[in-house]
C-alpha positions in Angstrom: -41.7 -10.7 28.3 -42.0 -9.4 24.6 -43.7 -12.3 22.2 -45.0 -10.4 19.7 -44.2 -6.6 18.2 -44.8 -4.4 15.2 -43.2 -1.7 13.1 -45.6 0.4 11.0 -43.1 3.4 10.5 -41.9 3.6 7.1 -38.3 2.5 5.8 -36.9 6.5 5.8 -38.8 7.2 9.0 -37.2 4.1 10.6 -33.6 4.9 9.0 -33.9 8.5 10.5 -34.4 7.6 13.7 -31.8 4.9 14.1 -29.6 7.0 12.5 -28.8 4.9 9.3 -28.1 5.6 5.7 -31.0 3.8 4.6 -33.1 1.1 4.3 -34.2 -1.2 1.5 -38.1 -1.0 1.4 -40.6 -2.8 3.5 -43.8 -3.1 4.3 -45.8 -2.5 7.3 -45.7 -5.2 9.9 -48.5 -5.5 12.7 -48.1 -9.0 14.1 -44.1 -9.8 14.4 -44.1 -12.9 15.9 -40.8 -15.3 17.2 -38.7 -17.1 14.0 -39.5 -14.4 12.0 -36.7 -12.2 10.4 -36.7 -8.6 12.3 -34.8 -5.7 11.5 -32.2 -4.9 13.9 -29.2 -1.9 13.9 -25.5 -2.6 15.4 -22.4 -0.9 15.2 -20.6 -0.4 12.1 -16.9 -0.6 10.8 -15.6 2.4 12.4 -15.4 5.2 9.7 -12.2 7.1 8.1 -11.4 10.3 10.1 -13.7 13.3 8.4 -16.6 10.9 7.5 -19.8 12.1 7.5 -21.7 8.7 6.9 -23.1 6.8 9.7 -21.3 4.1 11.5 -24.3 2.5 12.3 -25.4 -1.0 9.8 -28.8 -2.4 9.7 -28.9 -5.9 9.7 -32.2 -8.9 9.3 -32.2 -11.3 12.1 -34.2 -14.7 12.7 -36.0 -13.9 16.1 -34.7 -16.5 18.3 -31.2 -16.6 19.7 -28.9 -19.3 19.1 -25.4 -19.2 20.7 -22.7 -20.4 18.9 -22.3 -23.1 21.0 -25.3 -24.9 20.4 -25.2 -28.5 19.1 -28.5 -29.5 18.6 -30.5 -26.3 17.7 -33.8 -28.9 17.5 -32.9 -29.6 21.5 -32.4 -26.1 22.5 -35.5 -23.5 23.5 -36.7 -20.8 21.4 -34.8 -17.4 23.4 -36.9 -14.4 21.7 -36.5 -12.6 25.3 -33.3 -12.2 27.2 -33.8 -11.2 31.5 -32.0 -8.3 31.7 -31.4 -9.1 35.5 -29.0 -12.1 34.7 -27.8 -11.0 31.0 -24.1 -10.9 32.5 -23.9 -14.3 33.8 -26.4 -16.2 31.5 -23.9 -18.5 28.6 -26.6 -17.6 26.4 -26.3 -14.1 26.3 -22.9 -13.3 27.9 -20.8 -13.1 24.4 -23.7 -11.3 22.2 -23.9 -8.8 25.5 -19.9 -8.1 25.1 -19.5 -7.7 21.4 -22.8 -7.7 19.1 -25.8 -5.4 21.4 -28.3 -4.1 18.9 -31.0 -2.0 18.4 -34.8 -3.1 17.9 -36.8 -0.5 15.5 -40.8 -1.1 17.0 -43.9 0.9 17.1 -45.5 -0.8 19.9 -45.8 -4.3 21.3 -48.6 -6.9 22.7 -48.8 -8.3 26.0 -51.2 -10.2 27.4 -53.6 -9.7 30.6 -53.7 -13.0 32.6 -56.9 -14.0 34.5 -58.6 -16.7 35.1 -57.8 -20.3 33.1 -58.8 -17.8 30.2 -56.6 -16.8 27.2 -55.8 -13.0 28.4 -56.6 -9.7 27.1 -54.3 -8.9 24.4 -53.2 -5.2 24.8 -51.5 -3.2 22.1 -49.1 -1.0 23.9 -47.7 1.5 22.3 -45.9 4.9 22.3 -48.4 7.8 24.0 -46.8 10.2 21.3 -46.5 8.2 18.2 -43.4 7.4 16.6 -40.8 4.5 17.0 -39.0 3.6 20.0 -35.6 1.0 20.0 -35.4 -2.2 21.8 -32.2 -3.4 23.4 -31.3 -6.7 21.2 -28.6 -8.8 21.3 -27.6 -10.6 18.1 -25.4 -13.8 18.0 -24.6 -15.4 14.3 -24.6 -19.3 14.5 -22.9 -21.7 12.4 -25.0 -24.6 11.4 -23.4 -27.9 10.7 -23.7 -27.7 6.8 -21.4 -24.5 7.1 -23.8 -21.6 6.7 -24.3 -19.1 9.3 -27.5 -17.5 10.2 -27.9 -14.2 12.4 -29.7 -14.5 15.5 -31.3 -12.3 18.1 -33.0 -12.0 21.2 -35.0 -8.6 22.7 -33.9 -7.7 26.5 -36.3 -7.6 28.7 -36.6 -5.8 32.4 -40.0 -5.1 34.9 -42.7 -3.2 34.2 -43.0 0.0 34.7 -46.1 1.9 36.7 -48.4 2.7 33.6 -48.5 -1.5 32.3 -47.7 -3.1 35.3 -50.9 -3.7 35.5 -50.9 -5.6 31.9 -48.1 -8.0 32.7 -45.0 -7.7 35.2 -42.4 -7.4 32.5 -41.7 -5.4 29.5 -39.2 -4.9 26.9 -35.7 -2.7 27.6 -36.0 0.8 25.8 -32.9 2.2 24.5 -33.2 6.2 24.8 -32.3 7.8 21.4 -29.7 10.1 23.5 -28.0 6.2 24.9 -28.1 4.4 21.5 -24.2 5.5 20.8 -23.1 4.0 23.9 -25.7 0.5 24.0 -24.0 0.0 20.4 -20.5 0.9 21.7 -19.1 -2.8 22.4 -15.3 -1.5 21.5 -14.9 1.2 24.3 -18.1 0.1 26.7 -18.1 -3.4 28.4 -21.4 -5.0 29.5 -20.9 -3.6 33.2 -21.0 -0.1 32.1 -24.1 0.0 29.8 -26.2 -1.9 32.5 -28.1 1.2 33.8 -29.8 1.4 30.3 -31.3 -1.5 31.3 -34.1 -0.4 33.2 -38.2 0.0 32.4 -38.7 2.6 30.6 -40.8 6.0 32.2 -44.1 5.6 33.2 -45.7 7.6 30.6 -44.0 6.5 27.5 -46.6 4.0 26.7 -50.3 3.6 26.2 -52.0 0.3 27.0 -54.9 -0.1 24.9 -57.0 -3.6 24.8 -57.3 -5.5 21.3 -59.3 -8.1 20.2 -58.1 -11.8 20.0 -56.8 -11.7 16.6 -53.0 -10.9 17.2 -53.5 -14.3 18.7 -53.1 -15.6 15.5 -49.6 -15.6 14.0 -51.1 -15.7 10.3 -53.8 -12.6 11.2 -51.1 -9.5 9.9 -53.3 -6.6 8.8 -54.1 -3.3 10.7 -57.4 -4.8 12.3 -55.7 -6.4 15.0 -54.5 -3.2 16.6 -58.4 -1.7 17.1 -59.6 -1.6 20.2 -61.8 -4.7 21.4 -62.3 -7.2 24.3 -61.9 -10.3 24.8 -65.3 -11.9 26.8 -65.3 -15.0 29.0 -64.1 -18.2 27.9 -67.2 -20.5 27.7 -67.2 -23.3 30.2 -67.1 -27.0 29.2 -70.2 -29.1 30.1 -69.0 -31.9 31.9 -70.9 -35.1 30.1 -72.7 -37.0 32.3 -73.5 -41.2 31.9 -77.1 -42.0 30.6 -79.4 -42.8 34.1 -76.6 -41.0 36.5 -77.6 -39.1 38.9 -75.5 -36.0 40.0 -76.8 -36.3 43.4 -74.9 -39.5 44.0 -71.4 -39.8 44.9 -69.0 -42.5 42.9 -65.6 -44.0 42.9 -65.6 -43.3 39.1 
């Protein structure tokens, strides 16, 4: 799964490499957690003949998908992640995977190590060469009751590759820079034909490097939670003990 993510790149470094016209300004973001707004690129109007401008539009999305369908949003689950494996048939997914796939600007994202009844070790995994790589997204805009829409999205997801498999079993989707035209392509490429993008990404893109328990924290945003620490062994809970028992004797109670 992906839960949390960052973007440190700046706006013209980000722009370049999604191939944009630009970006409005931002700031660096270490801890990106689920509800938040994320930046995410789709397809734009298609240009006039000659045009030199992009025909790629960036676009702000609460992280979450909502399909349009929804009812009761306070009913439905929180989908930051979408299964790549079932992305076709899933009526969450199936309409945003046919007509609104997107791009995910990230520098690196956090996974956690299970073991034990323990928290995890958070690990900040990110590029081996620097840089910015693109998540597969999906973006669906839902209308709420009241009549204003809000854009959605979710990040795809598919199984870890060799070098972080042994961090957690699943990782986000990376779209290639030489495959963004075609994952963004939903006139001329239906879902079938983009589905061998969505695979884990080579073994030596990423770096796996263990963090301390502060990404934990939703409201802990500064550059500290990306230094290398570990997390040590959850203390154990002392089991109280009635006054004059002895732990030597067996009870019903």
């Amino acid at each position: 799964m992906c839960g949390r993510f960052a973007l440190t790149a700046t706006p013209d470094e980000t722009a370049a490499y999604l191939g944009l016209a630009e970006l409005e300004e931002f700031p660096p973001r270490y801890n990106i957690a689920p509800t938040q707004p994320v930046l995410m690129a789709l397809a734009g109007p298609q240009r006039a003949p000659g045009s030199n401008l992009p025909d790629r539009q960036a676009m702000l999305v609460r992280w979450g998908l909502i399909p349009a369908w929804v009812k009761d949003t306070k009913e439905f689950p929180l989908l930051f992640n979408a299964r790549s494996e079932g992305v076709l048939e899933k009526a969450s997914f199936k309409t945003a995977m046919r007509h609104r796939r997107a791009l995910v600007p990230a520098s690196g994202f956090y996974e956690w190590q299970q073991s034990g009844s323990g928290k995890g070790q958070p690990y900040w995994i990110r590029p081996r060469r620097g840089g910015v790589v693109a998540f597969a997204g999906l973006v669906e805009t839902y209308a709420e009751p009241g009549g204003s829409e809000m854009d959605t999205g979710a990040i795809l997801t598919t199984h870890a590759n060799a070098g972080i498999a042994h961090v957690h079993d699943r990782m986000p989707v990376v779209i290639e820079e030489r495959d963004f035209a075609r994952w963004l392509d939903c006139r001329t490429q239906e879902p079938r034909d983009v589905l061998d993008l969505l695979k884990p990404a080579e073994p030596d893109l990423f770096e796996a490097i263990p963090v301390s328990d502060l990404v934990n924290k939703v409201a802990n945003t500064g550059p500290g939670i990306q230094e290398r620490g570990i997390v040590g062994p959850q203390p154990e809970k002392v089991r109280r003990q009635k006054p004059g028992a002895d732990e030597n004797q067996m009870t019903l109670f």
